[in-house]
mmCIF file of C-alpha atoms in Angstrom:
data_model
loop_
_atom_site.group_PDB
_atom_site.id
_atom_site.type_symbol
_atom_site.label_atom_id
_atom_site.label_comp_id
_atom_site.label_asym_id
_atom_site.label_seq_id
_atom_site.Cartn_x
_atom_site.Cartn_y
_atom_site.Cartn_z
ATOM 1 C CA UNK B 1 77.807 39.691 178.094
ATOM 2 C CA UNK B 2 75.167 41.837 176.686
ATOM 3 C CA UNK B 3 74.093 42.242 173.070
ATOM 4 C CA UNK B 4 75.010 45.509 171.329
ATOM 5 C CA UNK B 5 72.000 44.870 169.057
ATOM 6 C CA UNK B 6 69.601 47.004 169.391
ATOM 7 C CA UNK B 7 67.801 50.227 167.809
ATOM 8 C CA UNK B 8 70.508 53.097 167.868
ATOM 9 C CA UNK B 9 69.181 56.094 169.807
ATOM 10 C CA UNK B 10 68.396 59.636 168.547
ATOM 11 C CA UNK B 11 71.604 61.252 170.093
ATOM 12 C CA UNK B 12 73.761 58.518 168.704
ATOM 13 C CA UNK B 13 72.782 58.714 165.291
ATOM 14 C CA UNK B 14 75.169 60.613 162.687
ATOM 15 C CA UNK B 15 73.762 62.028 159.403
ATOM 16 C CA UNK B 16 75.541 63.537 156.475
ATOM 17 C CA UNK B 17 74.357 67.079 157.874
ATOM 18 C CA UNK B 18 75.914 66.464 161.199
ATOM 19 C CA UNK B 19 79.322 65.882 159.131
ATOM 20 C CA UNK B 20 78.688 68.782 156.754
ATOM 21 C CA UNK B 21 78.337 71.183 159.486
ATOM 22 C CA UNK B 22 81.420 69.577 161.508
ATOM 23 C CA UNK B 23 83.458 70.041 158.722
ATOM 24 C CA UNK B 24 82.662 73.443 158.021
ATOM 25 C CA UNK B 25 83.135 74.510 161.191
ATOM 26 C CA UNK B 26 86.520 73.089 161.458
ATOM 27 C CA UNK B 27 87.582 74.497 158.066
ATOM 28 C CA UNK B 28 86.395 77.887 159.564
ATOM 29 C CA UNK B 29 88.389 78.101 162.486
ATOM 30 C CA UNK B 30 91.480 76.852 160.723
ATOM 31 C CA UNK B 31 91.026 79.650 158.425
ATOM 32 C CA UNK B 32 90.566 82.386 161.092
ATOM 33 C CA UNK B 33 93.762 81.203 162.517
ATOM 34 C CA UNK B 34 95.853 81.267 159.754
ATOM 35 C CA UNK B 35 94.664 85.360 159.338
ATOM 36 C CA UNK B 36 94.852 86.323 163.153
ATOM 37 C CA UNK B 37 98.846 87.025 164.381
ATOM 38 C CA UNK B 38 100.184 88.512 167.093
ATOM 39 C CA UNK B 39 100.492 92.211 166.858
ATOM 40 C CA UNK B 40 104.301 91.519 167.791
ATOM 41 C CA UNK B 41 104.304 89.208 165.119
ATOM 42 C CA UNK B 42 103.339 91.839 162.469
ATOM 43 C CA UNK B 43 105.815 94.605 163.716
ATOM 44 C CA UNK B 44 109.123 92.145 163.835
ATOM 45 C CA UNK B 45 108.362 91.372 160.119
ATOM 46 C CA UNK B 46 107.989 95.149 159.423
ATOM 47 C CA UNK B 47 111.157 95.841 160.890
ATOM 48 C CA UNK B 48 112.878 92.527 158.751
ATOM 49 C CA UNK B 49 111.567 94.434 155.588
ATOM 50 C CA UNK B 50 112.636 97.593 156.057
ATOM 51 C CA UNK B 51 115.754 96.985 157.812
ATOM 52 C CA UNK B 52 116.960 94.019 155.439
ATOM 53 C CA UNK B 53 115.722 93.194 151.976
ATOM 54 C CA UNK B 54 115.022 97.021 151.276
ATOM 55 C CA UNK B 55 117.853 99.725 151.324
ATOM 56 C CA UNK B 56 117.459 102.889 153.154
ATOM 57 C CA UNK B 57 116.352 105.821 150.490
ATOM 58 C CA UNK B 58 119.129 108.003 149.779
ATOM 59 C CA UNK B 59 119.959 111.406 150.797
ATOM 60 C CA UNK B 60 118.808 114.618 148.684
ATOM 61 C CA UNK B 61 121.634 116.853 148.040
ATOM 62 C CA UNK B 62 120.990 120.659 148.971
ATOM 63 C CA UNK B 63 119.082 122.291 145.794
ATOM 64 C CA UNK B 64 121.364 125.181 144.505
ATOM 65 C CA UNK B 65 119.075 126.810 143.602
ATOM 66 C CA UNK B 66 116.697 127.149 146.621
ATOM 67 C CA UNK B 67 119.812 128.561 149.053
ATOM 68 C CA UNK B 68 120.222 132.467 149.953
ATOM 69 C CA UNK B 69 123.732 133.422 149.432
ATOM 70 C CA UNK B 70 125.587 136.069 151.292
ATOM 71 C CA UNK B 71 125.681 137.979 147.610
ATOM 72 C CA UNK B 72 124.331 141.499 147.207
ATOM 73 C CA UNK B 73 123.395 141.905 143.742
ATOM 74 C CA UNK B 74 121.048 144.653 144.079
ATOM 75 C CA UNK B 75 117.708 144.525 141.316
ATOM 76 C CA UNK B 76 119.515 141.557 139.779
ATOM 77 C CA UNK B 77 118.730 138.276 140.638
ATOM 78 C CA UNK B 78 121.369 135.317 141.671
ATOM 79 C CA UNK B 79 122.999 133.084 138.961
ATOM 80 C CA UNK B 80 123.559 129.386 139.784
ATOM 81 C CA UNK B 81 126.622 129.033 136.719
ATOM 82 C CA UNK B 82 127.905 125.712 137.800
ATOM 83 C CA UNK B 83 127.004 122.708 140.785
ATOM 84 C CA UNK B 84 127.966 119.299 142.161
ATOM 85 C CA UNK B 85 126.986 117.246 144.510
ATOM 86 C CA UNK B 86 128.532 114.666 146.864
ATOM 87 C CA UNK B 87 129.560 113.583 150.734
ATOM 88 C CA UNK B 88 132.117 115.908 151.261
ATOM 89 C CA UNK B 89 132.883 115.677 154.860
ATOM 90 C CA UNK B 90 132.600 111.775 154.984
ATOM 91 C CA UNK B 91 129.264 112.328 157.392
ATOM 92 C CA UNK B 92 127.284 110.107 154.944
ATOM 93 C CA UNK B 93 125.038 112.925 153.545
ATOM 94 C CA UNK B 94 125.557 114.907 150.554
ATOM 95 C CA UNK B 95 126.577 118.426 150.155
ATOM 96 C CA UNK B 96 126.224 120.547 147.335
ATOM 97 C CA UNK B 97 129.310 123.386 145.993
ATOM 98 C CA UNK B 98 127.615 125.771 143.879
ATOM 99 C CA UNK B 99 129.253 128.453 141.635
ATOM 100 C CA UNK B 100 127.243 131.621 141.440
ATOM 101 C CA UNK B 101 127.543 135.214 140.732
ATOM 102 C CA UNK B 102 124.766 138.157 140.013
ATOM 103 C CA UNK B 103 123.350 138.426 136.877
ATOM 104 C CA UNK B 104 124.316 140.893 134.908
ATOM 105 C CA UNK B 105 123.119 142.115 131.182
ATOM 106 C CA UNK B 106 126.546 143.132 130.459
ATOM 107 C CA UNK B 107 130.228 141.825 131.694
ATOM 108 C CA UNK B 108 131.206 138.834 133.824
ATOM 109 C CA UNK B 109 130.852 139.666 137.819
ATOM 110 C CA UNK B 110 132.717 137.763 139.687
ATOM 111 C CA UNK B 111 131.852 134.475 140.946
ATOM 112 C CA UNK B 112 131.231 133.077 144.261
ATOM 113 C CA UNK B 113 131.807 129.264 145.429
ATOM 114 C CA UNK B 114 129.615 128.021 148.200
ATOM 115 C CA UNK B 115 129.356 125.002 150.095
ATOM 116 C CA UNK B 116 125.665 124.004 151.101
ATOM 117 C CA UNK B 117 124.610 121.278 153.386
ATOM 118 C CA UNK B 118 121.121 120.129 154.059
ATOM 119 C CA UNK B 119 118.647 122.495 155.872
ATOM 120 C CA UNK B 120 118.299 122.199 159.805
ATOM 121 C CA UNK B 121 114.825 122.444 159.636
ATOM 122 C CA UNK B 122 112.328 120.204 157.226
ATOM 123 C CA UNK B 123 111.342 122.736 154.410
ATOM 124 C CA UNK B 124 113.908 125.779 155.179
ATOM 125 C CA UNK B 125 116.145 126.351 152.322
ATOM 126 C CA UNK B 126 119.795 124.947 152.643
ATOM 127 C CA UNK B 127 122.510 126.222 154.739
ATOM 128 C CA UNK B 128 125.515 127.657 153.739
ATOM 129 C CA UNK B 129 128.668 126.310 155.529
ATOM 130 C CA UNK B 130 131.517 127.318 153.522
ATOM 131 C CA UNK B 131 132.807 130.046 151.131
ATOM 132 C CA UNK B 132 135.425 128.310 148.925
ATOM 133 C CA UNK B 133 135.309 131.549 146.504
ATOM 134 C CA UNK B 134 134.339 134.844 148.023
ATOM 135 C CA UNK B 135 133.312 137.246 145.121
ATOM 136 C CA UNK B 136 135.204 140.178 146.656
ATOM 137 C CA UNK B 137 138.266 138.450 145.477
ATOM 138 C CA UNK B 138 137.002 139.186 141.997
ATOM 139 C CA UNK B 139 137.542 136.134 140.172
ATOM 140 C CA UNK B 140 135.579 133.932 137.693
ATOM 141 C CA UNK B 141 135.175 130.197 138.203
ATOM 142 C CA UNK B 142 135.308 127.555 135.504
ATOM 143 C CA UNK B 143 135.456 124.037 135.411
ATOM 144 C CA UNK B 144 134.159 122.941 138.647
ATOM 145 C CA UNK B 145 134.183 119.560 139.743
ATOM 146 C CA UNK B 146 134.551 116.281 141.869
ATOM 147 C CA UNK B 147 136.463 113.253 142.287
ATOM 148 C CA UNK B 148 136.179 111.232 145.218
ATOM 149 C CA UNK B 149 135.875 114.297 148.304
ATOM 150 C CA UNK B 150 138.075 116.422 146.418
ATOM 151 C CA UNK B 151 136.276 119.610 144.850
ATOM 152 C CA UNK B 152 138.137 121.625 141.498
ATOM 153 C CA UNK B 153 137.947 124.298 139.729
ATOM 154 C CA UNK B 154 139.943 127.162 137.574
ATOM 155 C CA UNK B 155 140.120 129.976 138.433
ATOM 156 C CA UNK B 156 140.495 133.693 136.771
ATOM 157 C CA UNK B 157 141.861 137.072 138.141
ATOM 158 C CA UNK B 158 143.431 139.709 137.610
ATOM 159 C CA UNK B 159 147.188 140.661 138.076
ATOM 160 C CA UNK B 160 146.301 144.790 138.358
ATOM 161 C CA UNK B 161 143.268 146.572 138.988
ATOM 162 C CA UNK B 162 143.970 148.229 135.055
ATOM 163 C CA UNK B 163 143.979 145.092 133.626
ATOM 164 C CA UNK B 164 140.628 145.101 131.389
ATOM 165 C CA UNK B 165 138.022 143.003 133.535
ATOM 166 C CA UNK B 166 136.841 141.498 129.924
ATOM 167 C CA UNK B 167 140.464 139.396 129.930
ATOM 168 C CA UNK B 168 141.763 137.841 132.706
ATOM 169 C CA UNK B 169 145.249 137.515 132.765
ATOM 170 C CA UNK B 170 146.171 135.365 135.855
ATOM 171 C CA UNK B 171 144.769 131.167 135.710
ATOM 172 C CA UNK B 172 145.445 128.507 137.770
ATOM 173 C CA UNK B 173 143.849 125.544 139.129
ATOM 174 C CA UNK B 174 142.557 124.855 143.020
ATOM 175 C CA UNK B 175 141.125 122.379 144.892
ATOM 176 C CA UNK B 176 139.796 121.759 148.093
ATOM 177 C CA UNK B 177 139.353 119.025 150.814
ATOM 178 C CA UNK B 178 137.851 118.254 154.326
ATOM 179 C CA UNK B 179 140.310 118.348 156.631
ATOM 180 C CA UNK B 180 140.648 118.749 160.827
ATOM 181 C CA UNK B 181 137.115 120.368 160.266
ATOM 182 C CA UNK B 182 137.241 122.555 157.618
ATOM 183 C CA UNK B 183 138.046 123.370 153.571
ATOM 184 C CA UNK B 184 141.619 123.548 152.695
ATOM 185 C CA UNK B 185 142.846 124.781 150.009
ATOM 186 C CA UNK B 186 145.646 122.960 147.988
ATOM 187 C CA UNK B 187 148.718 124.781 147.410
ATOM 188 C CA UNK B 188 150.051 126.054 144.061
ATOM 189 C CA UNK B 189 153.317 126.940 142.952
ATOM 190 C CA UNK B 190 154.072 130.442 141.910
ATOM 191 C CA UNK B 191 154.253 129.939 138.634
ATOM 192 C CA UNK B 192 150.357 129.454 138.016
ATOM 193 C CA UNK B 193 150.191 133.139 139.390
ATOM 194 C CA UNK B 194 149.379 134.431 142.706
ATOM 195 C CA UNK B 195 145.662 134.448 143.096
ATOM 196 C CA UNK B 196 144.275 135.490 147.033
ATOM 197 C CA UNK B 197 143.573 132.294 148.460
ATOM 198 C CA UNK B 198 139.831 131.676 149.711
ATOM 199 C CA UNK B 199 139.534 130.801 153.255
ATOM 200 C CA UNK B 200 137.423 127.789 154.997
ATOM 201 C CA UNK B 201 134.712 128.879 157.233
#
């Protein structure tokens, strides 16, 4: 058996340099890994985010006050008196019922009540899809609100055409609902008075 003894030669030899730069070089390349994923990687956790720990944003009901009504007021502008908002129709978007009427210096014209929905096209104004109250019926329109998908309101009329427009003389409450594709109207018994009853469009 030969003796290991013997001078160590030069490619053999390990100095603290040697292991400095080993080191380093090691420590690099674990680093770069740890920062470098797979592109598929980055999109599946994307997805986790926004499909599980954060909710969806929620819908924007219609603005009142940006929709064109099927009013003709003439030189005076449109009145938004009264609004609410809420899924109607059970499609999981809100709608908007809005009570308006021209505005007037003098008197109380009669009031409209419009169902809007949200506009077809990004940035167009909101659509209206039903007239709940048309103003040629020539009522007024107070209270107005919702509870659950049902919509309310009072309304005021006339039981002549020479009854004074400044005093109503007919009241009674309506409401309406979503049903087989449309607004219905709830009936009412005679004795809150006969007032023309809107129809669902």
């Amino acid at each position: 058996m030969q003796s290991l003894a013997g001078p160590d030669l030069p490619h053999t030899s390990t100095s603290l340099m040697q292991w400095l730069a080993t080191a380093t070089a090691v420590a690099g390349v674990v680093a770069l890994a740890s920062l470098v994923q797979p592109a598929g990687a980055v999109a599946t956790a994307s997805a986790a985010t926004s499909a599980g720990s954060r909710p969806a944003p929620a819908a924007t009901a219609p603005d009142a006050r940006a929709a064109h009504y099927p009013l003709d007021c003439g030189p005076n502008p449109v009145q938004v008196t009264d609004k609410v908002s809420g899924d109607l129709d059970g499609d999981g978007g809100p709608e908007t019922v809005a009570v308006v009427r021209c505005k007037a210096e003098m008197g109380t014209p009669p009031s409209g009540v419009y169902v809007l929905a949200a506009p077809s096209v990004k940035g167009a104004a909101p659509r209206v899809v039903a007239t709940l109250v048309d103003p040629a019926d020539k009522m007024s329109v107070q209270g107005l609100a919702l509870s659950g998908r049902a919509v309310s309101a009072t309304l005021l009329g006339y039981s002549a055409t020479d009854v004074p427009r400044c005093c109503p003389d007919v009241r009674k409450g309506a409401k309406w609902q979503w049903q087989d594709g449309k607004f219905v109207q709830s009936e009412h018994s005679a004795a809150e008075g006969d007032l023309p009853a809107s129809q669902g469009i």
